Tab-separated table of C-alpha atoms and ligand atoms in Angstrom:
chain	number	residue	atom	x	y	z
O	1	UNK	CA	-22.780	-59.328	18.035
O	2	UNK	CA	-23.331	-62.778	19.074
O	3	UNK	CA	-23.067	-65.721	16.652
O	4	UNK	CA	-26.527	-67.211	18.155
O	5	UNK	CA	-29.187	-67.431	15.605
O	6	UNK	CA	-32.833	-67.192	16.723
O	7	UNK	CA	-35.706	-68.174	14.470
O	8	UNK	CA	-38.922	-66.538	15.032
O	9	UNK	CA	-42.115	-67.901	13.557
O	10	UNK	CA	-44.783	-65.772	12.529
O	11	UNK	CA	-44.226	-62.203	11.334
O	12	UNK	CA	-47.594	-60.605	12.656
O	13	UNK	CA	-47.496	-57.773	15.429
O	14	UNK	CA	-45.372	-59.741	18.276
O	15	UNK	CA	-43.006	-61.555	15.759
O	16	UNK	CA	-42.114	-58.439	14.006
O	17	UNK	CA	-41.799	-56.595	17.491
O	18	UNK	CA	-39.645	-59.048	18.845
O	19	UNK	CA	-37.234	-59.352	15.616
O	20	UNK	CA	-36.451	-55.959	16.334
O	21	UNK	CA	-35.597	-56.230	19.923
O	22	UNK	CA	-33.562	-59.160	19.319
O	23	UNK	CA	-31.716	-57.728	16.607
O	24	UNK	CA	-30.863	-54.671	18.633
O	25	UNK	CA	-29.237	-57.168	21.131
O	26	UNK	CA	-27.206	-58.452	18.155
O	27	UNK	CA	-28.667	-61.960	17.436
O	28	UNK	CA	-28.816	-63.298	14.044
O	29	UNK	CA	-32.485	-63.300	13.530
O	30	UNK	CA	-34.618	-64.993	10.850
O	31	UNK	CA	-38.345	-64.318	10.663
O	32	UNK	CA	-40.739	-66.705	8.980
O	33	UNK	CA	-44.189	-65.377	7.998
O	34	UNK	CA	-46.981	-67.395	6.217
O	35	UNK	CA	-48.597	-64.539	4.099
O	36	UNK	CA	-47.056	-62.517	1.520
O	37	UNK	CA	-45.239	-59.076	2.043
O	38	UNK	CA	-48.381	-57.240	3.033
O	39	UNK	CA	-46.003	-53.896	1.958
O	40	UNK	CA	-46.146	-55.505	-1.541
O	41	UNK	CA	-49.167	-57.355	-2.130
O	42	UNK	CA	-52.716	-55.866	-1.162
O	43	UNK	CA	-53.625	-58.442	1.775
O	44	UNK	CA	-55.962	-58.141	4.422
O	45	UNK	CA	-53.913	-57.986	7.749
O	46	UNK	CA	-56.479	-60.701	9.039
O	47	UNK	CA	-58.706	-60.403	12.110
O	48	UNK	CA	-59.752	-56.773	13.189
O	49	UNK	CA	-58.801	-53.984	10.842
O	50	UNK	CA	-58.107	-51.617	13.435
O	51	UNK	CA	-57.192	-52.200	17.352
O	52	UNK	CA	-57.150	-50.287	20.697
O	53	UNK	CA	-53.508	-49.411	21.557
O	54	UNK	CA	-52.505	-48.546	25.065
O	55	UNK	CA	-50.084	-47.705	27.475
O	56	UNK	CA	-48.584	-51.196	27.642
O	57	UNK	CA	-48.394	-51.765	23.739
O	58	UNK	CA	-46.854	-47.965	23.466
O	59	UNK	CA	-44.055	-49.026	26.096
O	60	UNK	CA	-43.045	-51.561	23.592
O	61	UNK	CA	-43.209	-49.322	20.648
O	62	UNK	CA	-41.054	-47.066	22.346
O	63	UNK	CA	-38.609	-49.704	23.068
O	64	UNK	CA	-38.047	-50.049	19.137
O	65	UNK	CA	-38.362	-46.403	18.519
O	66	UNK	CA	-41.606	-46.622	16.772
O	67	UNK	CA	-43.807	-44.690	19.403
O	68	UNK	CA	-43.601	-41.337	18.094
O	69	UNK	CA	-44.117	-42.551	14.535
O	70	UNK	CA	-47.105	-44.603	15.561
O	71	UNK	CA	-48.719	-41.579	17.525
O	72	UNK	CA	-48.883	-39.692	14.454
O	73	UNK	CA	-50.961	-42.347	12.797
O	74	UNK	CA	-53.515	-43.224	15.724
O	75	UNK	CA	-56.798	-41.869	16.604
O	76	UNK	CA	-57.078	-41.024	20.136
O	77	UNK	CA	-59.967	-42.206	21.935
O	78	UNK	CA	-60.731	-40.616	25.069
O	79	UNK	CA	-63.591	-42.803	26.398
O	80	UNK	CA	-66.605	-44.922	25.184
O	81	UNK	CA	-69.361	-42.914	23.623
O	82	UNK	CA	-72.715	-44.962	24.493
O	83	UNK	CA	-75.658	-45.194	22.119
O	84	UNK	CA	-78.573	-46.618	23.819
O	85	UNK	CA	-81.590	-47.954	22.138
O	86	UNK	CA	-83.774	-44.946	22.263
O	87	UNK	CA	-81.213	-42.939	20.481
O	88	UNK	CA	-79.538	-41.114	23.263
O	89	UNK	CA	-76.065	-41.026	24.066
O	90	UNK	CA	-73.938	-40.573	26.709
O	91	UNK	CA	-69.812	-40.285	27.064
O	92	UNK	CA	-68.019	-42.263	29.584
O	93	UNK	CA	-64.384	-41.112	29.769
O	94	UNK	CA	-61.543	-43.711	30.286
O	95	UNK	CA	-60.007	-41.322	32.870
O	96	UNK	CA	-59.955	-37.489	33.388
O	97	UNK	CA	-56.220	-37.615	34.009
O	98	UNK	CA	-54.320	-35.606	31.296
O	99	UNK	CA	-52.748	-37.988	28.385
O	100	UNK	CA	-54.839	-41.090	29.741
O	101	UNK	CA	-56.803	-42.292	26.539
O	102	UNK	CA	-56.341	-45.516	24.225
O	103	UNK	CA	-55.648	-45.203	20.605
O	104	UNK	CA	-57.313	-46.502	17.374
O	105	UNK	CA	-54.681	-47.804	15.241
O	106	UNK	CA	-54.428	-49.755	12.081
O	107	UNK	CA	-53.047	-53.442	12.421
O	108	UNK	CA	-51.945	-53.166	8.613
O	109	UNK	CA	-50.181	-49.839	9.242
O	110	UNK	CA	-48.823	-51.031	12.524
O	111	UNK	CA	-47.653	-54.347	11.216
O	112	UNK	CA	-45.797	-52.876	8.197
O	113	UNK	CA	-44.095	-50.312	10.288
O	114	UNK	CA	-42.918	-53.008	12.730
O	115	UNK	CA	-41.642	-55.265	9.448
O	116	UNK	CA	-39.872	-52.417	7.838
O	117	UNK	CA	-38.384	-51.588	11.124
O	118	UNK	CA	-36.945	-54.929	11.455
O	119	UNK	CA	-35.598	-54.967	8.240
O	120	UNK	CA	-33.418	-52.076	8.776
O	121	UNK	CA	-31.114	-54.230	10.735
O	122	UNK	CA	-28.516	-56.262	8.573
O	123	UNK	CA	-28.830	-59.127	10.998
O	124	UNK	CA	-32.452	-59.678	10.262
O	125	UNK	CA	-33.548	-61.741	7.356
O	126	UNK	CA	-37.549	-61.800	6.807
O	127	UNK	CA	-38.886	-64.644	4.564
O	128	UNK	CA	-42.716	-64.321	3.581
O	129	UNK	CA	-45.041	-66.968	2.016
O	130	UNK	CA	-43.473	-69.687	4.597
O	131	UNK	CA	-45.879	-71.566	6.434
O	132	UNK	CA	-44.629	-73.466	9.262
O	133	UNK	CA	-45.870	-76.990	9.312
O	134	UNK	CA	-44.051	-78.223	12.140
O	135	UNK	CA	-40.981	-78.451	14.485
O	136	UNK	CA	-39.079	-81.665	14.681
O	137	UNK	CA	-37.791	-81.626	18.227
O	138	UNK	CA	-35.321	-84.762	17.739
O	139	UNK	CA	-33.428	-82.962	15.166
O	140	UNK	CA	-34.185	-79.123	16.234
O	141	UNK	CA	-35.366	-78.518	12.904
O	142	UNK	CA	-38.510	-75.982	11.716
O	143	UNK	CA	-40.407	-77.419	8.390
O	144	UNK	CA	-41.999	-74.911	6.271
O	145	UNK	CA	-43.967	-74.854	2.999
O	146	UNK	CA	-43.296	-72.302	0.934
O	147	UNK	CA	-46.806	-70.929	-0.128
O	148	UNK	CA	-45.991	-69.631	-3.850
O	149	UNK	CA	-43.441	-72.206	-5.167
O	150	UNK	CA	-44.923	-75.512	-3.268
O	151	UNK	CA	-41.397	-76.184	-2.227
O	152	UNK	CA	-40.466	-77.498	1.123
O	153	UNK	CA	-37.684	-75.707	3.358
O	154	UNK	CA	-36.119	-76.823	6.525
O	155	UNK	CA	-34.439	-74.035	9.099
O	156	UNK	CA	-32.657	-74.300	12.467
O	157	UNK	CA	-31.107	-72.076	14.812
O	158	UNK	CA	-29.981	-71.701	18.311
O	159	UNK	CA	-33.520	-71.325	19.454
O	160	UNK	CA	-37.064	-70.948	17.808
O	161	UNK	CA	-39.809	-68.371	19.322
O	162	UNK	CA	-43.601	-69.182	18.013
O	163	UNK	CA	-45.138	-65.959	17.318
O	164	UNK	CA	-47.653	-67.862	14.936
O	165	UNK	CA	-50.846	-66.639	16.341
O	166	UNK	CA	-53.855	-68.622	18.100
O	167	UNK	CA	-53.715	-71.527	15.756
O	168	UNK	CA	-49.820	-71.833	16.154
O	169	UNK	CA	-47.895	-74.798	14.339
O	170	UNK	CA	-45.180	-74.561	17.006
O	171	UNK	CA	-47.666	-74.913	19.479
O	172	UNK	CA	-49.391	-78.072	17.789
O	173	UNK	CA	-45.753	-79.487	17.799
O	174	UNK	CA	-45.095	-79.016	21.189
O	175	UNK	CA	-48.344	-80.592	21.789
O	176	UNK	CA	-47.818	-83.503	19.493
O	177	UNK	CA	-44.462	-84.886	20.949
O	178	UNK	CA	-42.457	-82.027	21.638
O	179	UNK	CA	-43.598	-82.007	25.700
O	180	UNK	CA	-44.739	-84.922	27.410
O	181	UNK	CA	-47.440	-83.516	29.398
O	182	UNK	CA	-48.673	-80.222	27.836
O	183	UNK	CA	-51.618	-78.891	28.985
O	184	UNK	CA	-54.007	-77.183	26.513
O	185	UNK	CA	-57.569	-75.766	26.570
O	186	UNK	CA	-59.234	-73.878	24.166
O	187	UNK	CA	-62.765	-72.314	24.622
O	188	UNK	CA	-64.937	-70.660	21.914
O	189	UNK	CA	-67.017	-67.823	23.176
O	190	UNK	CA	-70.734	-68.835	22.024
O	191	UNK	CA	-70.347	-65.288	20.267
O	192	UNK	CA	-68.744	-64.457	16.909
O	193	UNK	CA	-68.083	-60.919	15.328
O	194	UNK	CA	-68.552	-59.538	12.039
O	195	UNK	CA	-66.736	-56.445	10.771
O	196	UNK	CA	-69.237	-53.450	9.115
O	197	UNK	CA	-68.188	-50.035	8.016
O	198	UNK	CA	-69.217	-46.592	8.676
O	199	UNK	CA	-67.627	-44.583	5.687
O	200	UNK	CA	-66.100	-41.208	5.848
O	201	UNK	CA	-68.319	-38.317	5.236
O	202	UNK	CA	-67.717	-35.648	2.494
O	203	UNK	CA	-64.528	-34.303	2.319
O	204	UNK	CA	-63.321	-37.286	4.771
O	205	UNK	CA	-65.286	-36.151	7.551
O	206	UNK	CA	-65.938	-38.351	10.646
O	207	UNK	CA	-70.187	-38.984	10.865
O	208	UNK	CA	-69.962	-39.645	14.437
O	209	UNK	CA	-67.535	-38.340	17.443
O	210	UNK	CA	-63.969	-39.089	16.357
O	211	UNK	CA	-62.254	-39.298	19.434
O	212	UNK	CA	-64.537	-42.258	21.140
O	213	UNK	CA	-64.746	-45.998	21.181
O	214	UNK	CA	-68.560	-46.150	20.191
O	215	UNK	CA	-70.584	-48.773	21.734
O	216	UNK	CA	-74.380	-49.789	20.982
O	217	UNK	CA	-74.994	-52.033	24.152
O	218	UNK	CA	-77.953	-54.356	23.491
O	219	UNK	CA	-77.243	-56.788	26.546
O	220	UNK	CA	-77.081	-59.955	24.188
O	221	UNK	CA	-75.079	-58.546	21.549
O	222	UNK	CA	-73.289	-55.237	20.983
O	223	UNK	CA	-71.962	-52.964	17.944
O	224	UNK	CA	-68.950	-51.050	18.502
O	225	UNK	CA	-66.981	-48.756	16.535
O	226	UNK	CA	-63.447	-47.549	15.997
O	227	UNK	CA	-62.418	-44.439	14.167
O	228	UNK	CA	-59.777	-44.881	11.122
O	229	UNK	CA	-57.537	-41.892	10.184
O	230	UNK	CA	-59.278	-41.569	7.015
O	231	UNK	CA	-62.627	-40.369	8.473
O	232	UNK	CA	-64.265	-44.034	8.314
O	233	UNK	CA	-64.875	-46.143	11.233
O	234	UNK	CA	-64.689	-50.074	11.551
O	235	UNK	CA	-67.582	-51.393	13.400
O	236	UNK	CA	-67.803	-55.048	14.783
O	237	UNK	CA	-71.002	-56.809	15.728
O	238	UNK	CA	-70.698	-59.177	18.288
O	239	UNK	CA	-73.309	-61.664	18.770
O	240	UNK	CA	-74.241	-65.430	19.406
O	241	UNK	CA	-74.270	-67.902	16.523
O	242	UNK	CA	-77.583	-69.209	17.981
O	243	UNK	CA	-81.021	-67.753	18.543
O	244	UNK	CA	-83.537	-65.467	16.903
O	245	UNK	CA	-80.841	-62.674	17.025
O	246	UNK	CA	-77.979	-64.722	16.100
O	247	UNK	CA	-75.601	-64.953	13.143
O	248	UNK	CA	-76.953	-68.253	12.219
O	249	UNK	CA	-80.618	-67.347	11.944
O	250	UNK	CA	-79.658	-64.005	10.352
O	251	UNK	CA	-79.508	-65.531	6.816
O	252	UNK	CA	-81.730	-63.552	4.458
O	253	UNK	CA	-81.297	-59.844	3.616
O	254	UNK	CA	-84.820	-59.224	4.964
O	255	UNK	CA	-84.112	-60.554	8.250
O	256	UNK	CA	-80.732	-58.578	8.649
O	257	UNK	CA	-82.610	-55.417	7.549
O	258	UNK	CA	-85.154	-55.529	10.158
O	259	UNK	CA	-82.703	-56.720	12.924
O	260	UNK	CA	-80.812	-53.624	12.337
O	261	UNK	CA	-83.781	-51.261	11.719
O	262	UNK	CA	-85.205	-52.477	15.114
O	263	UNK	CA	-81.673	-52.404	16.880
O	264	UNK	CA	-79.426	-50.096	15.710
O	265	UNK	CA	-81.729	-47.447	13.610
O	266	UNK	CA	-79.184	-44.670	14.135
O	267	UNK	CA	-76.070	-46.681	13.354
O	268	UNK	CA	-77.852	-48.034	10.164
O	269	UNK	CA	-78.474	-44.679	8.877
O	270	UNK	CA	-74.576	-44.345	8.491
O	271	UNK	CA	-73.735	-47.404	7.161
O	272	UNK	CA	-74.988	-47.605	3.469
O	273	UNK	CA	-73.810	-51.205	2.909
O	274	UNK	CA	-74.470	-52.544	6.106
O	275	UNK	CA	-76.775	-55.297	4.691
O	276	UNK	CA	-74.435	-56.368	1.709
O	277	UNK	CA	-71.381	-56.267	4.018
O	278	UNK	CA	-73.303	-58.407	6.621
O	279	UNK	CA	-74.033	-60.977	4.122
O	280	UNK	CA	-70.669	-60.968	2.508
O	281	UNK	CA	-68.389	-60.525	5.151
O	282	UNK	CA	-67.078	-63.592	7.282
O	283	UNK	CA	-68.060	-64.230	10.899
O	284	UNK	CA	-65.059	-64.640	13.219
O	285	UNK	CA	-64.664	-67.050	15.945
O	286	UNK	CA	-63.602	-65.952	19.514
O	287	UNK	CA	-61.434	-68.626	20.960
O	288	UNK	CA	-59.500	-68.330	24.504
O	289	UNK	CA	-56.383	-70.424	24.320
O	290	UNK	CA	-54.574	-71.267	27.641
O	291	UNK	CA	-51.787	-73.835	27.497
O	292	UNK	CA	-48.550	-74.439	29.549
O	293	UNK	CA	-45.453	-75.146	29.518
O	294	UNK	CA	-44.648	-72.475	27.086
O	295	UNK	CA	-41.416	-73.846	26.081
O	296	UNK	CA	-39.375	-76.915	25.355
O	297	UNK	CA	-36.247	-76.876	27.303
O	298	UNK	CA	-34.395	-74.364	25.542
O	299	UNK	CA	-35.473	-75.200	22.034
O	300	UNK	CA	-38.595	-73.312	21.762
O	301	UNK	CA	-40.801	-70.845	23.177
O	302	UNK	CA	-44.297	-69.505	22.486
O	303	UNK	CA	-45.010	-65.824	22.435
O	304	UNK	CA	-48.338	-63.755	22.024
O	305	UNK	CA	-51.522	-65.297	20.955
O	306	UNK	CA	-49.768	-68.631	20.301
O	307	UNK	CA	-49.298	-68.919	24.060
O	308	UNK	CA	-52.340	-67.328	25.224
O	309	UNK	CA	-55.095	-66.128	22.748
O	310	UNK	CA	-57.910	-64.075	24.248
O	311	UNK	CA	-60.950	-62.432	23.369
O	312	UNK	CA	-60.915	-59.050	22.335
O	313	UNK	CA	-63.335	-56.986	24.975
O	314	UNK	CA	-60.511	-55.397	26.961
O	315	UNK	CA	-58.426	-54.550	23.937
O	316	UNK	CA	-55.253	-56.110	25.232
O	317	UNK	CA	-54.506	-59.138	23.266
O	318	UNK	CA	-51.716	-57.017	21.215
O	319	UNK	CA	-50.766	-54.899	24.216
O	320	UNK	CA	-50.386	-58.381	26.088
O	321	UNK	CA	-48.354	-59.824	23.434
O	322	UNK	CA	-46.119	-56.685	23.071
O	323	UNK	CA	-45.598	-56.910	26.840
O	324	UNK	CA	-44.733	-60.466	26.348
O	325	UNK	CA	-41.643	-59.407	24.201
O	326	UNK	CA	-40.464	-56.724	26.890
O	327	UNK	CA	-40.757	-59.244	29.649
O	328	UNK	CA	-38.670	-61.747	27.852
O	329	UNK	CA	-35.967	-59.280	27.092
O	330	UNK	CA	-35.558	-58.683	30.756
O	331	UNK	CA	-34.639	-62.407	30.962
O	332	UNK	CA	-32.150	-62.420	28.394
O	333	UNK	CA	-30.592	-59.486	29.931
O	334	UNK	CA	-30.312	-61.619	33.003
O	335	UNK	CA	-29.186	-65.172	31.523
O	336	UNK	CA	-27.779	-64.098	28.133
O	337	UNK	CA	-27.979	-67.200	26.004
O	338	UNK	CA	-28.993	-69.706	28.428
O	339	UNK	CA	-32.530	-70.333	26.755
O	340	UNK	CA	-33.770	-72.864	28.946
O	341	UNK	CA	-33.099	-70.668	32.084
O	342	UNK	CA	-34.589	-67.712	30.210
O	343	UNK	CA	-37.763	-69.345	28.908
O	344	UNK	CA	-38.567	-71.036	32.367
O	345	UNK	CA	-38.484	-68.089	34.355
O	346	UNK	CA	-40.024	-66.125	31.733
O	347	UNK	CA	-43.151	-68.564	31.746
O	348	UNK	CA	-43.170	-68.576	35.477
O	349	UNK	CA	-43.466	-64.784	35.695
O	350	UNK	CA	-45.875	-64.221	32.945
O	351	UNK	CA	-48.256	-66.798	32.974
O	352	UNK	CA	-50.653	-65.637	36.129
O	353	UNK	CA	-50.717	-61.917	33.933
O	354	UNK	CA	-51.672	-63.763	31.032
O	355	UNK	CA	-54.409	-65.895	32.652
O	356	UNK	CA	-55.724	-62.842	34.376
O	357	UNK	CA	-56.128	-60.526	31.247
O	358	UNK	CA	-57.902	-63.675	29.621
O	359	UNK	CA	-60.282	-63.755	32.597
O	360	UNK	CA	-60.821	-59.953	32.351
O	361	UNK	CA	-61.170	-59.912	28.845
O	362	UNK	CA	-63.959	-62.186	29.261
O	363	UNK	CA	-65.713	-60.528	32.071
O	364	UNK	CA	-65.484	-57.249	30.260
O	365	UNK	CA	-67.708	-58.328	27.419
O	366	UNK	CA	-70.606	-58.306	29.720
O	367	UNK	CA	-69.416	-54.887	30.850
O	368	UNK	CA	-69.443	-53.596	27.364
O	369	UNK	CA	-72.706	-55.033	26.061
O	370	UNK	CA	-74.598	-54.596	29.294
O	371	UNK	CA	-73.200	-52.588	31.950
O	372	UNK	CA	-72.527	-49.729	29.988
O	373	UNK	CA	-76.235	-49.187	29.413
O	374	UNK	CA	-76.725	-49.756	33.407
O	375	UNK	CA	-77.458	-46.408	35.213
O	376	UNK	CA	-75.642	-47.775	38.489
O	377	UNK	CA	-72.578	-48.590	36.450
O	378	UNK	CA	-72.634	-45.129	34.805
O	379	UNK	CA	-72.565	-43.336	38.295
O	380	UNK	CA	-69.411	-46.125	39.265
O	381	UNK	CA	-67.515	-44.920	36.043
O	382	UNK	CA	-68.173	-41.075	36.907
O	383	UNK	CA	-67.205	-41.811	40.387
O	384	UNK	CA	-63.825	-43.454	39.477
O	385	UNK	CA	-63.113	-40.740	37.067
O	386	UNK	CA	-63.431	-38.172	40.061
O	387	UNK	CA	-61.469	-40.087	42.507
O	388	UNK	CA	-58.627	-40.602	39.859
O	389	UNK	CA	-58.430	-36.640	39.782
O	390	UNK	CA	-58.670	-36.181	43.550
O	391	UNK	CA	-56.180	-38.848	44.576
O	392	UNK	CA	-53.067	-39.440	42.188
O	393	UNK	CA	-52.663	-43.034	43.866
O	394	UNK	CA	-56.241	-44.318	43.195
O	395	UNK	CA	-56.467	-45.935	39.975
O	396	UNK	CA	-59.811	-47.776	38.634
O	397	UNK	CA	-59.394	-51.090	37.441
O	398	UNK	CA	-59.595	-50.280	33.839
O	399	UNK	CA	-56.652	-47.520	34.562
O	400	UNK	CA	-54.556	-50.407	35.973
O	401	UNK	CA	-55.040	-52.406	33.095
O	402	UNK	CA	-54.978	-49.783	30.249
O	403	UNK	CA	-52.520	-47.058	31.572
O	404	UNK	CA	-50.338	-48.731	34.299
O	405	UNK	CA	-47.669	-51.022	32.643
O	406	UNK	CA	-45.863	-51.347	35.800
O	407	UNK	CA	-48.912	-52.781	37.196
O	408	UNK	CA	-49.061	-56.555	36.313
O	409	UNK	CA	-52.348	-57.565	35.013
O	410	UNK	CA	-52.861	-60.082	37.808
O	411	UNK	CA	-52.624	-57.574	40.444
O	412	UNK	CA	-54.738	-55.265	38.258
O	413	UNK	CA	-57.463	-57.865	38.578
O	414	UNK	CA	-57.211	-58.503	42.041
O	415	UNK	CA	-57.458	-55.063	43.207
O	416	UNK	CA	-59.738	-53.884	40.345
O	417	UNK	CA	-62.391	-56.591	41.293
O	418	UNK	CA	-61.747	-55.584	44.981
O	419	UNK	CA	-62.578	-51.927	44.376
O	420	UNK	CA	-65.326	-52.659	42.080
O	421	UNK	CA	-67.438	-54.433	44.650
O	422	UNK	CA	-67.088	-51.828	46.782
O	423	UNK	CA	-67.939	-48.952	44.487
O	424	UNK	CA	-70.727	-50.868	42.871
O	425	UNK	CA	-72.292	-51.123	46.318
O	426	UNK	CA	-71.902	-47.496	47.274
O	427	UNK	CA	-73.239	-46.321	43.954
O	428	UNK	CA	-76.236	-48.650	43.915
O	429	UNK	CA	-77.357	-46.436	47.166
O	430	UNK	CA	-76.941	-42.877	45.391
O	431	UNK	CA	-78.711	-41.086	42.602
O	432	UNK	CA	-75.491	-38.757	41.701
O	433	UNK	CA	-71.577	-38.570	42.655
O	434	UNK	CA	-72.657	-35.362	44.510
O	435	UNK	CA	-73.964	-37.641	47.235
O	436	UNK	CA	-70.674	-39.354	48.393
O	437	UNK	CA	-67.978	-38.434	50.768
O	438	UNK	CA	-64.723	-38.866	48.743
O	439	UNK	CA	-62.195	-39.134	51.471
O	440	UNK	CA	-64.477	-41.882	53.310
O	441	UNK	CA	-64.337	-43.756	50.020
O	442	UNK	CA	-60.424	-43.170	49.428
O	443	UNK	CA	-59.690	-44.326	52.930
O	444	UNK	CA	-61.856	-47.557	52.396
O	445	UNK	CA	-60.229	-48.469	48.857
O	446	UNK	CA	-56.650	-47.608	50.222
O	447	UNK	CA	-56.955	-50.458	52.678
O	448	UNK	CA	-56.460	-52.869	49.901
O	449	UNK	CA	-52.580	-52.812	50.870
O	450	UNK	CA	-53.372	-54.671	53.796
O	451	UNK	CA	-55.747	-57.009	52.155
O	452	UNK	CA	-52.915	-57.540	49.529
O	453	UNK	CA	-51.475	-60.767	51.419
O	454	UNK	CA	-54.842	-62.639	50.960
O	455	UNK	CA	-54.690	-62.673	47.104
G	501	FAD	C1	-61.686	-58.658	16.455
G	501	FAD	C2	-60.564	-58.665	17.290
G	501	FAD	C3	-60.177	-57.433	17.873
G	501	FAD	C4	-59.177	-57.333	18.482
G	501	FAD	N1	-58.955	-55.938	18.970
G	501	FAD	C5	-57.848	-55.973	19.674
G	501	FAD	C6	-57.562	-54.420	20.583
G	501	FAD	O1	-58.302	-53.424	20.335
G	501	FAD	N2	-56.447	-54.502	20.986
G	501	FAD	C7	-55.485	-55.425	21.177
G	501	FAD	O2	-54.605	-55.103	22.166
G	501	FAD	N3	-55.694	-56.519	20.778
G	501	FAD	C8	-56.920	-56.820	19.899
G	501	FAD	N4	-57.041	-57.912	19.325
G	501	FAD	C9	-56.051	-59.307	19.625
G	501	FAD	C10	-54.940	-58.896	18.799
G	501	FAD	O3	-55.254	-59.151	17.318
G	501	FAD	C11	-53.779	-60.379	19.085
G	501	FAD	O4	-53.880	-60.437	20.211
G	501	FAD	C12	-52.667	-59.997	18.267
G	501	FAD	O5	-52.680	-59.847	17.122
G	501	FAD	C13	-51.710	-60.930	18.649
G	501	FAD	O6	-50.458	-61.100	17.959
G	501	FAD	P1	-49.364	-62.168	17.607
G	501	FAD	O7	-48.551	-61.652	17.147
G	501	FAD	O8	-49.338	-62.994	18.873
G	501	FAD	O9	-50.406	-62.964	16.547
G	501	FAD	P2	-51.054	-62.584	14.941
G	501	FAD	O10	-51.054	-61.019	15.080
G	501	FAD	O11	-52.134	-63.327	14.875
G	501	FAD	O12	-49.720	-62.885	14.076
G	501	FAD	C14	-49.447	-64.048	13.714
G	501	FAD	C15	-48.621	-64.240	12.578
G	501	FAD	O13	-48.291	-65.818	12.290
G	501	FAD	C16	-48.658	-65.962	11.100
G	501	FAD	N5	-48.672	-67.400	10.811
G	501	FAD	C17	-49.923	-68.057	11.461
G	501	FAD	N6	-49.344	-69.157	11.265
G	501	FAD	C18	-48.078	-69.656	10.604
G	501	FAD	C19	-47.687	-70.501	10.334
G	501	FAD	N7	-47.939	-71.794	10.535
G	501	FAD	N8	-46.190	-70.391	9.697
G	501	FAD	C20	-45.800	-68.964	9.693
G	501	FAD	N9	-46.580	-67.999	9.961
G	501	FAD	C21	-47.670	-68.108	10.503
G	501	FAD	C22	-50.029	-65.060	10.598
G	501	FAD	O14	-50.021	-64.831	9.225
G	501	FAD	C23	-49.631	-63.826	11.590
G	501	FAD	O15	-48.966	-62.931	10.622
G	501	FAD	C24	-58.083	-58.235	18.670
G	501	FAD	C25	-58.700	-59.397	18.257
G	501	FAD	C26	-59.673	-59.711	17.542
G	501	FAD	C27	-59.617	-61.072	16.865
């Protein structure tokens, strides 16, 4: 046990995971969450209902003893099931290697499991309904507003970690007084998202392939669907706000019905409430946040979406935020309670990675909504999958990002983009992967090591 107290602001995914990791090291942890306790009150977990959990996230859950439990709750997704406009479908595996797949997990279920695990430690106190208003860097105090009682509350500790999401109050305080020259950029994608639902069939049957991430790519917009354990699918429509086929224009039941009939007739048959859901459900915005520095001396640090919110198209925001917590732990190992050293080295190591996954996530939107329907891209994915089977040291960009936590995101991006250019060039000249010379391609792709120094 150490006598040091860590305040964690935000009891979402990364905050509750971090509370466990720090409690295991003997710190006294106080976790403050704006919302009520989701295990007692029926509240939405916010944002998406389910998430794609992959190896970086699983590694973090393993570190807190939750991997096995969570793996029983998830629905594995072995690849993308692409639904083209003519009604045909094709399956694009994420990898042909054993055990390389991603998982659809309930955000609420995962958050509840993490909170319950955190509360198993006697050195963790969790406060709900506590909205952080600001951090006062002169006094080293964090100010809260109790959403239930309306009362104010002030807390202090040896250090403060802001895990309060993309609209972080801790970040706001850093920007407005905590840090003298704070770099901050927020970009909204011109597209937003809306959640829809495919209900379970009779007896809880899955109406479409259970073990796939479904995509209806339509170039300018797309619909995706991830299975829930109860047989339903949570679908998300990503689409521009503007234009004829845009959220702002689809403002009557008639327009929405015509839109679904023309663009997603097959999915529409499975979504009996899609028009009502479209009209009633909110349209979510998709910001990317980049900022720096992430810390104020040893007083406070930002982690997860608070430091680097990204668009969801690589399914990595949560995975990356979980990985943040593991990387931070390494520096706690190294520097004990020298928070300033911990935070500054953590930030320098982590920033290139989080910038890279932000950019990859952005680029992957085009891949999902358009390239998945492109025949050259389809051949390329087949070729990559075969290459992974034949050569254990070859990993596609997708595999490096999703299944290779030992490869930092910025290396996965640099190497993956370099590989993609070569593979797309090869695939643009062939009609089938039977035509390729695997050994020649492998030798070409392995040259990256020599080029490594260029990046
Ligand atoms: C549509 C969509 C789909 C996504 N899909 C995926 C996916 O498939 N895979 C993936 O890995 N990631 C996905 N993400 C990203 C993922 O949701 C985030 O990256 C992840 O939730 C970040 O975790 P966090 O703990 O940093 O923030 P959050 O999960 O947002 O948690 C922040 C917490 O802080 C609380 N809070 C906020 N403000 C305050 C305050 N002032 N005081 C106190 N508490 C506060 C909030 O209530 C919340 O509990 C998706 C995101 C979206 C929007």
